[in-house]
Amino acid sequence: MIGMIVVSHGKMAEGVKDSVELIFGQPEQFETSALVAGQAFEAFKDDVAAKIKAVDTGDGVLAFVDLFGASPYNAAMKLYPAFKAADSEVRVVTGLNLPMIIESLGMRSVETSVENLAKQAVLAGRDGIQEPISDLLESLDNGVTEDDDY
């Protein structure tokens, strides 16, 4: 099974894990790593590396980071060459949100390619971003009443 790690600034990763556990229970091969104020980058990077190793049972790891170009992203990307050299498949997906995490947890038991799972995660993350009031107003403008399903 593909391992997963959520890497963020502050308590975001911990909050995502809390939500995941509410929906899925306690998932296997799932870790978090958080950059905290005043933490040295190397210590943070070492924590990310240790957690990636902990969830990798040979099928690879999907690392979700909160923000492209920021320290969690940089830590994961700086680790990529070492994991690649060790024949460990690691993919990094940025801009994490709960829909992409939930989709990936659900799909990783049947999806054996980390690359494909990463692509599915990105699609689920994009699809999870909605602005429902506009959809509601458009439906009402098109003659749909409040009693209709929309």
CSV table of C-alpha atoms in Angstrom, one decimal:
chain,number,residue,atom,x,y,z
A,1,MET,CA,0.0,0.0,0.0
A,2,ILE,CA,1.2,3.5,-0.8
A,3,GLY,CA,2.2,5.5,2.3
A,4,MET,CA,1.0,9.0,2.9
A,5,ILE,CA,2.4,12.0,4.8
A,6,VAL,CA,0.9,15.4,5.3
A,7,VAL,CA,3.5,18.2,5.8
A,8,SER,CA,2.5,21.7,6.8
A,9,HIS,CA,3.2,24.9,8.6
A,10,GLY,CA,1.9,24.8,12.2
A,11,LYS,CA,-0.9,22.6,13.1
A,12,MET,CA,-2.6,22.2,9.7
A,13,ALA,CA,-1.3,18.7,9.1
A,14,GLU,CA,-2.4,17.7,12.6
A,15,GLY,CA,-5.9,19.1,11.9
A,16,VAL,CA,-6.1,17.2,8.6
A,17,LYS,CA,-5.1,14.0,10.4
A,18,ASP,CA,-7.8,14.7,13.0
A,19,SER,CA,-10.4,15.1,10.2
A,20,VAL,CA,-9.2,12.0,8.4
A,21,GLU,CA,-9.5,9.9,11.6
A,22,LEU,CA,-13.1,11.2,12.1
A,23,ILE,CA,-14.0,10.0,8.6
A,24,PHE,CA,-11.7,6.9,8.1
A,25,GLY,CA,-10.6,5.9,11.6
A,26,GLN,CA,-6.9,5.6,12.1
A,27,PRO,CA,-5.3,4.9,8.7
A,28,GLU,CA,-2.3,2.8,8.3
A,29,GLN,CA,0.9,4.2,6.8
A,30,PHE,CA,-0.2,7.8,7.4
A,31,GLU,CA,2.0,10.4,9.1
A,32,THR,CA,2.2,14.1,9.6
A,33,SER,CA,5.0,16.6,10.0
A,34,ALA,CA,4.7,20.2,11.1
A,35,LEU,CA,7.1,23.1,10.9
A,36,VAL,CA,6.8,25.0,14.1
A,37,ALA,CA,8.0,28.5,14.9
A,38,GLY,CA,11.7,28.7,15.6
A,39,GLN,CA,12.4,25.1,14.3
A,40,ALA,CA,15.6,24.7,12.3
A,41,PHE,CA,15.0,23.8,8.7
A,42,GLU,CA,17.4,20.8,8.9
A,43,ALA,CA,15.6,19.4,12.0
A,44,PHE,CA,12.3,19.8,10.2
A,45,LYS,CA,13.7,18.1,7.0
A,46,ASP,CA,15.1,15.2,9.1
A,47,ASP,CA,11.6,14.8,10.7
A,48,VAL,CA,10.0,14.7,7.2
A,49,ALA,CA,12.6,12.1,6.0
A,50,ALA,CA,12.0,9.9,9.1
A,51,LYS,CA,8.2,10.0,8.6
A,52,ILE,CA,8.5,9.2,4.9
A,53,LYS,CA,10.7,6.2,5.7
A,54,ALA,CA,8.2,5.1,8.4
A,55,VAL,CA,5.3,5.0,6.0
A,56,ASP,CA,7.2,3.5,3.0
A,57,THR,CA,6.8,-0.3,2.9
A,58,GLY,CA,8.1,-0.6,-0.7
A,59,ASP,CA,5.1,0.7,-2.6
A,60,GLY,CA,6.1,4.4,-2.4
A,61,VAL,CA,4.9,7.5,-0.6
A,62,LEU,CA,2.7,10.4,-1.5
A,63,ALA,CA,3.7,13.5,0.3
A,64,PHE,CA,1.1,16.3,0.6
A,65,VAL,CA,2.4,19.8,1.4
A,66,ASP,CA,0.5,22.9,2.2
A,67,LEU,CA,2.1,25.6,0.0
A,68,PHE,CA,4.2,25.5,-3.2
A,69,GLY,CA,7.6,26.9,-2.7
A,70,ALA,CA,7.5,27.2,1.1
A,71,SER,CA,9.6,25.4,3.7
A,72,PRO,CA,7.4,22.2,3.9
A,73,TYR,CA,7.6,22.0,0.1
A,74,ASN,CA,11.4,22.7,0.1
A,75,ALA,CA,12.0,20.0,2.7
A,76,ALA,CA,10.1,17.4,0.7
A,77,MET,CA,11.7,18.3,-2.6
A,78,LYS,CA,15.2,18.4,-1.1
A,79,LEU,CA,14.7,14.8,0.1
A,80,TYR,CA,13.5,13.6,-3.3
A,81,PRO,CA,16.9,12.9,-4.8
A,82,ALA,CA,18.0,10.7,-1.9
A,83,PHE,CA,14.8,8.7,-2.0
A,84,LYS,CA,15.0,8.4,-5.7
A,85,ALA,CA,18.6,7.1,-5.4
A,86,ALA,CA,17.4,4.5,-2.9
A,87,ASP,CA,14.7,3.3,-5.4
A,88,SER,CA,12.0,4.7,-3.2
A,89,GLU,CA,9.1,6.3,-5.2
A,90,VAL,CA,8.1,9.5,-3.6
A,91,ARG,CA,5.7,12.1,-5.1
A,92,VAL,CA,5.0,15.5,-3.8
A,93,VAL,CA,1.6,17.2,-4.2
A,94,THR,CA,1.2,20.8,-3.1
A,95,GLY,CA,-1.9,22.9,-2.1
A,96,LEU,CA,-3.3,20.1,0.1
A,97,ASN,CA,-6.9,20.0,1.0
A,98,LEU,CA,-9.1,17.4,2.7
A,99,PRO,CA,-10.9,16.2,-0.5
A,100,MET,CA,-7.5,15.1,-2.1
A,101,ILE,CA,-6.5,13.4,1.1
A,102,ILE,CA,-9.8,11.5,1.4
A,103,GLU,CA,-9.7,10.5,-2.2
A,104,SER,CA,-6.1,9.2,-2.0
A,105,LEU,CA,-6.8,7.2,1.2
A,106,GLY,CA,-9.8,5.6,-0.6
A,107,MET,CA,-7.9,4.9,-3.8
A,108,ARG,CA,-4.5,3.8,-2.4
A,109,SER,CA,-5.7,0.2,-1.7
A,110,VAL,CA,-6.4,-0.3,-5.4
A,111,GLU,CA,-4.0,2.1,-7.0
A,112,THR,CA,-0.4,0.7,-7.1
A,113,SER,CA,1.2,3.6,-8.9
A,114,VAL,CA,2.3,6.6,-6.8
A,115,GLU,CA,2.4,8.7,-10.0
A,116,ASN,CA,-1.2,7.8,-10.8
A,117,LEU,CA,-2.4,8.3,-7.2
A,118,ALA,CA,-0.7,11.8,-7.2
A,119,LYS,CA,-2.6,12.7,-10.4
A,120,GLN,CA,-5.9,11.5,-8.9
A,121,ALA,CA,-5.2,13.5,-5.8
A,122,VAL,CA,-4.7,16.7,-7.8
A,123,LEU,CA,-7.9,16.2,-9.6
A,124,ALA,CA,-9.8,15.4,-6.4
A,125,GLY,CA,-8.3,18.5,-4.8
A,126,ARG,CA,-9.4,20.7,-7.7
A,127,ASP,CA,-12.9,19.2,-7.8
A,128,GLY,CA,-13.3,19.7,-4.1
A,129,ILE,CA,-13.0,23.5,-4.6
A,130,GLN,CA,-16.5,24.8,-5.2
A,131,GLU,CA,-18.4,28.0,-4.7
A,132,PRO,CA,-22.0,26.6,-4.1
A,133,ILE,CA,-23.8,29.9,-3.6
A,134,SER,CA,-23.1,30.8,-7.3
A,135,ASP,CA,-24.4,27.4,-8.4
A,136,LEU,CA,-27.5,27.9,-6.2
A,137,LEU,CA,-28.2,31.4,-7.6
A,138,GLU,CA,-27.7,30.1,-11.2
A,139,SER,CA,-30.2,27.3,-10.5
A,140,LEU,CA,-32.7,29.8,-9.1
A,141,ASP,CA,-32.2,32.1,-12.1
A,142,ASN,CA,-33.0,29.1,-14.4
A,143,GLY,CA,-36.3,28.4,-12.7
A,144,VAL,CA,-35.3,25.8,-10.2
A,145,THR,CA,-37.3,26.3,-7.0
A,146,GLU,CA,-36.1,25.8,-3.4
A,147,ASP,CA,-38.0,22.5,-3.3
A,148,ASP,CA,-36.3,21.1,-6.3
A,149,ASP,CA,-33.1,19.1,-5.9
A,150,TYR,CA,-30.1,20.9,-7.3
